[in-house]
């Protein structure tokens, strides 16, 4: 037991006077005529003595506060694990008292752990009891490799675990940092930890730091990259709910020609697709089947529906190869057989495939890239991003964030049939969903032919709903420790820098992050689904992109306001993760 944890027995208080209290005579003698009955030194001694005596001392030993905190924390943890999570936990690894007692005690050191990961299949980075997270797997690997003792395996707080940047569900990181206390005597500890991790999570290195180091507090800024198909910049289909509203509003406000001019090189895209790709398919169908296919194709989901209608927006958004996994399995295993498709089902499937294929054939023009860059430039500097996170007040000081740069790579890359654009943003810190909403806002303005001033207006007090772009495309490039590194170099300590692992990181990005992004988009059509959902909701939530502006859109009143169920995912209200970077 540490010196400050020693329990002091209560003195005998039967006489009503503390056993160790000095008498008036002895006090006066020691003070030698100084002011009062006690000198400075004795007053301090008496204070220490009275701390463990006097009123209430007969009640027995005073419980150690640290032990009380530990007990309370353990009780709360056990409640979550046993009561709320059926005895299972991703952040508490249990060992028997015998196993703990038999383990050799080794010293812990405060370190910075440099990591990278593909977030696919994980519920974000931050460890919790109930969900599979990046930190959960890393913590288990620390324990398995002996970097965290069995005695501390039941609670990450015992190792002072802190992450530099928090990432959402499915979001990737080429570089991120954890700080905590680890047992790092073994020179091969990094390799041992990686042996217990899946290939989509890597430890790049472990660096010694001062005992007071916190990677969260020491981080100056963060770099993120967002990858998206260039077809994201295509305007809504004219027959979609949003497509119709855009044209109607522009005519009502007398700005139709200006609206069309802002669409420039894509204003005839859908007309040509209908003529060259869709009409040939429709002409092959029987009249009755054709009418049913068109009805289902143009039907959209009502905002009050809990589930999509047959042929509603969710069905229109799906691609021809979006076959449910159950239908792909061997039916001999007793799974439900695939429903027999009607001629209308087959016709609709063929049309959907044609629309998706047309989108993937699109190649962005330099003029369109310039429009997107002009939109991203409006984020630079310190702005009020209360509309870009989970219902923050305009008056909340924490809604103001500083963006250093937001740049699109003018040279797209083509993977398979799809052309991709890379956007990189550098900021001091970001709120939950902020980057994904910034991307969505800029893309919505460009694809819908809205004035760029819409972005500037979003910093004002009016509350609007901005959709949350797919997490699939977001990657934390790396956090920056500029000021910390300056001090570390002055003290001849190792700086936090990913440069020494650059080759490994680039290889990891290509194999595990970019590849997953590209393959998942090809398989699941995430961006196609996202924009179809946004375009086909019969609500006024996103009508701020029309000529009617913010006044034409729904103004949310508070965080508890009920929104259409189908919009929860687009707005981030389903709370599917944690902050991308802490406040």
XYZ file of C-alpha atoms in Angstrom:
583
model
C 0.000 0.000 0.000
C 1.307 3.418 -0.968
C 2.088 5.907 1.829
C -0.926 8.083 1.007
C -3.191 5.061 1.204
C -2.292 4.019 4.796
C -5.387 3.674 6.981
C -5.073 5.464 10.320
C -6.743 3.950 13.407
C -9.059 6.316 15.276
C -7.685 7.533 18.599
C -9.413 6.960 21.911
C -11.952 9.737 22.300
C -13.604 8.631 25.535
C -12.329 11.716 27.366
C -13.806 14.036 24.758
C -10.335 15.432 24.020
C -8.205 14.062 21.169
C -5.396 11.953 22.527
C -2.680 13.800 20.612
C -3.946 17.370 21.134
C -1.478 19.577 23.015
C -2.566 21.246 26.266
C -2.763 25.028 26.541
C 0.250 25.085 28.809
C 2.486 23.151 26.448
C 1.295 25.196 23.512
C 2.048 28.484 25.275
C 5.470 27.250 26.286
C 6.347 26.263 22.706
C 5.021 29.460 21.215
C 7.143 31.499 23.611
C 4.744 34.425 23.705
C 3.915 34.545 20.011
C 0.428 35.509 18.789
C -2.262 33.005 19.820
C -1.788 29.637 21.368
C -0.047 27.941 18.439
C 2.943 28.659 16.248
C 2.896 28.059 12.508
C 4.654 24.701 12.643
C 2.519 23.313 15.481
C -0.605 24.624 13.852
C 0.234 22.510 10.794
C 1.019 19.470 12.925
C -2.206 19.915 14.834
C -4.110 20.154 11.547
C -2.695 16.803 10.472
C -3.552 15.287 13.849
C -7.079 16.638 13.818
C -7.550 15.180 10.348
C -7.736 11.707 11.940
C -9.267 12.613 15.290
C -11.896 14.757 16.967
C -15.579 14.798 15.985
C -16.699 11.528 14.491
C -13.420 9.753 15.147
C -15.122 7.097 17.246
C -16.871 5.774 14.152
C -13.820 3.762 13.186
C -11.508 3.815 10.163
C -12.190 6.341 7.407
C -12.527 4.542 4.058
C -9.765 5.333 1.578
C -11.141 7.636 -1.129
C -9.197 5.994 -3.914
C -10.563 2.638 -2.934
C -14.084 4.064 -2.827
C -13.673 5.439 -6.360
C -12.355 2.101 -7.572
C -15.207 0.220 -5.938
C -17.827 2.548 -7.393
C -16.287 2.282 -10.843
C -16.101 -1.500 -10.612
C -19.748 -1.647 -9.539
C -20.862 0.477 -12.486
C -18.773 -1.595 -14.869
C -20.206 -4.845 -13.569
C -23.730 -3.443 -13.910
C -23.159 -2.627 -17.577
C -21.530 -5.961 -18.290
C -23.859 -8.227 -16.292
C -27.181 -6.422 -16.498
C -27.077 -4.459 -19.732
C -24.835 -6.662 -21.874
C -25.528 -10.245 -20.764
C -22.148 -10.652 -19.106
C -20.161 -9.801 -22.238
C -17.743 -6.919 -22.688
C -15.312 -5.667 -25.313
C -13.392 -3.571 -22.764
C -13.062 -5.825 -19.749
C -10.925 -8.975 -19.941
C -11.321 -11.103 -16.836
C -8.662 -13.263 -15.180
C -8.923 -15.325 -12.012
C -7.294 -14.068 -8.800
C -4.876 -16.977 -9.062
C -3.814 -15.958 -12.579
C -3.328 -12.362 -11.499
C -1.324 -13.354 -8.409
C 0.941 -15.651 -10.423
C 1.817 -12.966 -12.965
C 5.188 -11.262 -12.674
C 4.890 -7.566 -11.868
C 6.639 -5.374 -14.436
C 6.910 -1.590 -14.689
C 4.615 0.438 -16.962
C 5.775 3.395 -19.055
C 3.749 6.222 -20.578
C 3.881 5.881 -24.359
C 2.387 7.100 -27.614
C 1.140 4.247 -29.819
C 0.977 5.093 -33.523
C -1.726 3.075 -35.266
C -3.550 2.648 -38.586
C -6.797 0.838 -39.360
C -9.534 0.172 -41.872
C -12.764 0.870 -40.019
C -14.974 -1.459 -42.048
C -16.976 -3.706 -39.702
C -16.158 -1.663 -36.598
C -18.376 0.651 -34.566
C -15.791 3.434 -34.562
C -12.555 3.616 -32.609
C -13.656 4.369 -29.053
C -13.795 1.318 -26.829
C -17.050 0.385 -25.108
C -18.610 -2.650 -23.515
C -21.270 -3.404 -26.105
C -19.822 -2.824 -29.589
C -16.882 -4.153 -31.586
C -14.456 -1.215 -31.877
C -10.892 -0.596 -33.030
C -9.699 0.147 -29.496
C -11.440 -2.971 -28.227
C -9.353 -5.195 -30.499
C -6.174 -3.213 -29.782
C -6.741 -3.398 -26.016
C -7.209 -7.172 -26.240
C -3.994 -7.414 -28.282
C -2.118 -5.382 -25.643
C -3.240 -7.873 -22.989
C -2.470 -10.924 -25.123
C 1.033 -9.607 -25.882
C 1.762 -8.839 -22.230
C 1.850 -5.070 -22.719
C -0.999 -4.722 -20.205
C -0.939 -6.865 -17.093
C -3.738 -9.254 -16.190
C -4.429 -7.152 -13.116
C -5.235 -4.174 -15.346
C -7.003 -6.069 -18.118
C -10.474 -5.520 -16.667
C -10.521 -1.751 -17.216
C -8.706 0.412 -19.833
C -8.827 3.349 -17.404
C -6.229 1.606 -15.286
C -3.800 2.116 -18.170
C -4.940 5.744 -18.748
C -6.045 5.016 -22.328
C -6.641 8.186 -24.412
C -7.105 8.490 -28.165
C -5.982 11.477 -30.226
C -8.897 11.504 -32.678
C -12.181 9.658 -32.458
C -13.513 8.172 -35.674
C -17.061 7.201 -36.625
C -18.436 3.793 -37.505
C -16.740 2.473 -40.654
C -14.281 5.391 -40.850
C -10.617 4.599 -41.565
C -7.313 5.993 -40.309
C -3.916 5.744 -41.960
C -2.482 7.345 -38.828
C -3.918 7.856 -35.362
C -2.368 7.929 -31.887
C -3.216 6.391 -28.527
C -1.500 7.389 -25.288
C -1.462 5.097 -22.263
C 0.777 3.185 -19.864
C 2.223 -0.010 -21.301
C 4.806 -2.632 -20.411
C 7.346 -2.107 -23.188
C 10.514 -3.843 -21.942
C 10.407 -6.338 -24.823
C 12.117 -4.926 -27.925
C 9.769 -6.932 -30.140
C 6.602 -5.736 -28.429
C 5.203 -4.065 -31.579
C 5.481 -7.287 -33.572
C 3.938 -9.278 -30.701
C 0.949 -6.920 -30.531
C 0.436 -7.031 -34.303
C 0.396 -10.828 -34.184
C -2.804 -10.593 -32.131
C -4.492 -8.068 -34.451
C -6.384 -8.566 -37.718
C -4.575 -7.323 -40.814
C -6.873 -4.300 -41.067
C -5.402 -2.902 -37.810
C -1.675 -2.172 -37.482
C 0.591 -0.760 -34.789
C 3.228 1.348 -36.560
C 5.360 2.126 -33.541
C 5.490 2.824 -29.800
C 7.346 5.889 -28.501
C 8.207 6.829 -24.922
C 6.734 10.099 -23.628
C 6.642 12.037 -20.374
C 4.283 10.774 -17.690
C 1.923 13.694 -18.191
C 1.572 13.241 -21.961
C -1.921 13.133 -23.459
C -2.138 12.606 -27.212
C -5.534 14.339 -27.240
C -4.286 17.503 -25.545
C -0.954 17.578 -27.391
C -2.494 17.352 -30.872
C -2.486 20.652 -32.810
C -4.567 19.677 -35.844
C -5.765 16.808 -38.000
C -5.607 15.933 -41.687
C -8.488 13.971 -43.229
C -9.024 12.636 -46.732
C -12.438 12.039 -48.272
C -12.798 9.924 -51.403
C -16.002 9.910 -53.459
C -17.095 8.870 -56.959
C -17.191 11.817 -59.352
C -20.786 10.897 -60.230
C -21.712 12.381 -56.847
C -21.647 15.745 -58.639
C -24.415 14.726 -61.077
C -27.724 16.577 -60.558
C -30.770 14.757 -59.141
C -32.760 12.795 -61.699
C -35.509 15.101 -63.072
C -38.295 12.720 -62.008
C -37.063 12.525 -58.383
C -38.799 14.577 -55.700
C -35.845 16.932 -55.279
C -35.275 17.170 -59.044
C -38.852 18.353 -59.560
C -38.660 20.836 -56.679
C -35.459 22.377 -58.027
C -37.018 23.108 -61.417
C -40.365 24.274 -59.970
C -38.737 26.631 -57.474
C -36.377 28.116 -60.088
C -39.344 28.885 -62.361
C -41.398 30.343 -59.517
C -38.557 32.660 -58.495
C -37.781 33.642 -62.073
C -34.212 32.296 -61.975
C -34.574 29.160 -64.103
C -31.993 30.233 -66.684
C -29.444 31.009 -63.936
C -30.144 27.642 -62.311
C -29.568 25.800 -65.616
C -26.384 27.776 -66.303
C -24.897 26.650 -62.965
C -25.441 23.020 -64.049
C -23.516 23.782 -67.294
C -21.877 20.556 -68.558
C -24.286 18.163 -66.757
C -27.607 19.876 -67.521
C -28.403 17.388 -70.341
C -26.892 14.297 -68.711
C -30.133 12.614 -67.645
C -31.924 13.477 -70.881
C -29.278 11.598 -72.827
C -29.379 8.645 -70.414
C -33.162 8.385 -70.817
C -32.836 8.452 -74.594
C -29.851 6.128 -75.017
C -30.091 3.733 -72.051
C -33.593 3.696 -70.590
C -35.945 3.963 -73.580
C -34.516 0.861 -75.333
C -35.265 -1.191 -72.209
C -38.805 0.176 -71.869
C -39.582 -0.451 -75.517
C -38.951 -4.175 -75.025
C -41.584 -4.454 -72.269
C -45.254 -5.291 -72.719
C -47.499 -2.218 -72.213
C -48.891 -3.469 -68.891
C -45.461 -4.387 -67.540
C -44.043 -1.071 -68.756
C -46.739 0.890 -66.904
C -46.069 -1.047 -63.690
C -42.289 -0.556 -63.994
C -42.662 3.206 -64.517
C -45.102 3.482 -61.610
C -42.688 1.742 -59.289
C -39.661 3.583 -60.665
C -41.118 7.042 -60.022
C -42.872 6.191 -56.759
C -41.129 7.767 -53.750
C -41.261 7.098 -50.052
C -43.722 9.172 -48.041
C -42.044 10.943 -45.130
C -44.348 9.404 -42.535
C -43.856 5.821 -43.668
C -41.947 3.678 -41.183
C -40.896 1.284 -43.926
C -40.255 1.916 -47.628
C -43.169 1.157 -49.917
C -42.844 -1.561 -52.514
C -41.104 0.141 -55.373
C -40.285 3.138 -53.165
C -37.065 5.062 -52.933
C -35.174 2.287 -51.192
C -35.947 -0.093 -54.037
C -35.200 2.452 -56.733
C -31.889 3.203 -55.041
C -30.738 -0.393 -55.036
C -28.692 -1.727 -57.911
C -29.304 -4.816 -59.965
C -26.659 -6.764 -58.100
C -27.893 -5.771 -54.636
C -29.155 -9.281 -53.982
C -29.774 -9.974 -50.264
C -27.095 -12.165 -48.730
C -29.695 -14.759 -47.769
C -30.578 -15.122 -51.436
C -26.939 -15.692 -52.334
C -26.530 -18.539 -49.842
C -26.994 -22.203 -50.572
C -30.701 -22.886 -49.994
C -29.841 -26.463 -49.040
C -28.875 -25.055 -45.631
C -32.510 -24.335 -44.875
C -32.507 -20.623 -45.699
C -35.563 -18.925 -47.149
C -35.612 -19.420 -50.939
C -35.435 -16.402 -53.214
C -38.794 -14.949 -54.200
C -39.742 -15.652 -57.798
C -39.356 -12.460 -59.793
C -42.207 -11.113 -61.882
C -41.685 -9.540 -65.336
C -42.081 -6.125 -63.657
C -39.406 -7.056 -61.098
C -37.004 -8.072 -63.863
C -37.732 -4.950 -65.895
C -37.199 -2.699 -62.892
C -33.949 -4.485 -62.061
C -32.662 -3.944 -65.580
C -33.548 -0.244 -65.438
C -31.787 0.218 -62.118
C -28.671 -1.440 -63.474
C -28.758 0.889 -66.470
C -28.986 3.988 -64.266
C -26.069 2.845 -62.101
C -23.950 1.971 -65.137
C -24.648 5.409 -66.635
C -23.508 7.087 -63.435
C -20.299 5.100 -63.361
C -19.501 6.060 -66.939
C -19.595 9.754 -66.032
C -16.269 11.589 -66.119
C -16.029 14.919 -64.354
C -14.925 18.058 -66.226
C -12.358 20.583 -64.965
C -15.150 23.191 -64.750
C -17.122 20.971 -62.372
C -14.034 20.377 -60.212
C -13.465 24.142 -60.052
C -17.040 24.689 -58.851
C -16.527 22.165 -56.061
C -13.226 23.801 -55.074
C -14.951 27.202 -54.937
C -17.486 25.686 -52.530
C -14.774 24.120 -50.341
C -12.917 27.456 -50.162
C -15.864 28.929 -48.261
C -14.993 26.691 -45.283
C -11.571 28.262 -44.722
C -10.987 30.200 -41.520
C -13.030 30.134 -38.323
C -16.733 29.439 -38.919
C -19.791 28.543 -36.897
C -20.559 24.899 -37.716
C -23.622 24.430 -35.508
C -25.534 23.074 -38.534
C -22.802 20.543 -39.302
C -23.100 18.349 -36.222
C -25.730 16.935 -33.878
C -28.015 19.890 -33.177
C -25.626 22.349 -31.543
C -26.880 25.812 -30.706
C -25.662 28.726 -32.816
C -24.640 30.402 -29.565
C -22.531 27.458 -28.390
C -18.860 28.588 -28.529
C -17.733 25.029 -29.261
C -19.548 25.167 -32.612
C -16.813 27.457 -33.950
C -14.009 25.530 -35.650
C -10.982 26.586 -37.668
C -10.251 25.069 -41.089
C -6.708 25.580 -42.406
C -7.226 24.130 -45.887
C -9.774 22.125 -47.898
C -8.401 21.058 -51.262
C -9.644 18.791 -54.043
C -7.113 16.944 -56.170
C -7.718 18.252 -59.684
C -6.629 14.915 -61.172
C -9.250 12.187 -60.594
C -8.335 8.516 -60.519
C -10.273 5.719 -62.209
C -10.765 2.396 -60.433
C -12.708 -0.175 -62.433
C -15.664 1.600 -64.010
C -15.751 4.420 -61.488
C -13.883 7.716 -61.395
C -12.915 8.958 -57.907
C -12.151 12.390 -56.469
C -9.904 13.012 -53.450
C -10.638 15.847 -51.022
C -8.230 16.684 -48.174
C -9.137 18.873 -45.214
C -6.816 20.199 -42.512
C -8.373 21.598 -39.352
C -7.641 22.101 -35.697
C -10.524 19.876 -34.567
C -13.831 18.539 -35.815
C -17.195 17.724 -34.281
C -19.306 14.612 -34.745
C -20.166 14.156 -38.448
C -18.747 17.607 -39.279
C -16.485 16.552 -42.157
C -19.109 14.316 -43.734
C -21.684 17.103 -43.536
C -19.198 19.638 -44.955
C -18.623 17.338 -47.922
C -22.359 16.744 -48.364
C -23.166 20.475 -48.216
C -20.539 21.395 -50.839
C -21.585 18.528 -53.123
C -25.301 19.301 -52.732
C -24.737 22.949 -53.659
C -22.773 22.004 -56.783
C -24.956 19.105 -57.958
C -28.207 21.031 -57.414
C -27.053 24.270 -58.994
C -27.558 26.262 -55.781
C -25.739 29.559 -55.170
C -22.405 29.175 -53.376
C -23.677 31.731 -50.854
C -25.813 28.908 -49.439
C -22.715 27.656 -47.599
C -21.991 31.073 -46.089
C -25.612 31.386 -45.016
C -25.391 28.036 -43.207
C -23.152 29.663 -40.581
C -26.060 31.877 -39.500
C -28.538 31.194 -36.682
C -31.201 29.359 -38.700
C -31.170 25.620 -38.148
C -31.171 23.527 -41.306
C -30.754 19.826 -41.951
C -27.586 18.823 -43.798
C -27.248 15.171 -44.807
C -24.253 13.139 -43.700
C -22.153 11.835 -46.605
C -21.249 8.105 -46.461
C -18.607 7.188 -43.890
C -17.141 4.800 -46.439
C -15.100 7.592 -48.036
C -13.625 9.190 -44.908
C -10.096 8.523 -43.663
C -8.046 10.192 -40.939
C -4.751 10.840 -42.706
C -2.885 11.730 -39.513
C -2.854 14.001 -36.481
C -0.214 16.710 -36.115
C 1.915 17.425 -33.010
C 3.841 20.484 -34.162
C 4.174 22.320 -30.843
C 4.787 19.154 -28.832
C 7.518 18.085 -31.248
C 9.263 21.449 -30.922
C 9.421 21.030 -27.155
C 10.447 17.375 -27.473
C 13.378 18.269 -29.728
C 14.471 20.948 -27.267
C 14.508 18.307 -24.536
C 16.197 15.763 -26.828
C 13.170 13.471 -26.748
C 11.724 11.494 -29.632
C 9.103 13.371 -31.639
C 5.762 11.922 -32.761
C 6.079 11.542 -36.502
C 4.700 8.963 -38.924
C 7.400 9.655 -41.540
C 9.619 6.716 -40.569
C 6.774 4.291 -41.397
C 5.627 6.111 -44.544
C 6.301 3.188 -46.900
C 4.363 0.730 -44.734
C 1.506 3.200 -44.296
C 1.162 3.784 -48.040
C 1.124 0.048 -48.676
C -1.484 -0.406 -45.944
C -3.671 2.365 -47.398
C -3.577 0.748 -50.839
C -4.300 -2.783 -49.616
C -6.696 -2.251 -46.733
C -8.278 1.213 -46.924
C -8.567 2.302 -50.549
C -9.259 -1.225 -51.718
C -12.082 -1.597 -49.189
C -13.556 1.743 -50.232
C -13.518 0.844 -53.914
C -14.786 -2.707 -53.468
C -17.584 -1.740 -51.089
C -18.760 1.023 -53.409
C -18.778 -1.378 -56.343
C -20.665 -3.985 -54.313
C -23.060 -1.826 -52.290
C -23.347 1.367 -54.366
C -23.125 3.411 -51.161
C -22.968 6.833 -52.811
C -25.677 5.947 -55.321
C -27.936 4.833 -52.463
C -27.162 7.925 -50.406
C -28.036 10.458 -53.105
C -31.124 8.531 -54.196
C -32.389 8.562 -50.629
C -31.751 12.287 -50.279
C -33.333 13.052 -53.656
C -36.449 10.961 -53.084
C -37.587 11.877 -49.572
C -40.871 13.771 -49.771
C -39.874 16.299 -47.140
C -38.824 19.930 -47.075
C -35.700 19.136 -45.020
C -33.296 19.614 -47.940
C -35.149 22.247 -49.947
C -32.572 24.868 -48.958
C -30.822 23.882 -52.215
C -33.794 25.206 -54.226
C -34.308 28.821 -55.325
C -36.496 29.231 -52.239
C -33.381 29.000 -50.050
C -33.457 28.443 -46.323
C -36.991 29.798 -45.995
C -38.243 26.933 -48.160
C -36.699 24.277 -45.912
C -37.767 22.858 -42.596
C -36.244 24.569 -39.561
C -35.574 22.077 -36.803
C -36.595 23.324 -33.389
C -34.450 21.260 -31.020
C -32.451 18.085 -30.673
C -35.443 16.041 -29.514
C -37.588 16.875 -32.530
C -38.847 13.737 -34.199
C -37.718 13.391 -37.797
C -38.941 10.918 -40.416
C -37.444 7.557 -39.567
C -35.839 7.165 -42.967
C -33.959 10.445 -42.509
C -32.271 9.443 -39.258
C -29.292 7.832 -40.988
C -28.840 10.715 -43.430
C -28.889 13.307 -40.637
C -26.810 11.329 -38.151
C -29.632 11.202 -35.606
C -29.373 7.441 -35.233
C -26.135 8.087 -33.248
C -24.216 5.451 -35.146
C -20.841 6.401 -33.744
C -18.785 8.920 -31.870
C -17.092 12.163 -32.672
C -14.633 12.024 -35.522
C -12.420 14.282 -33.460
C -13.145 15.439 -29.940
C -14.145 18.927 -29.052
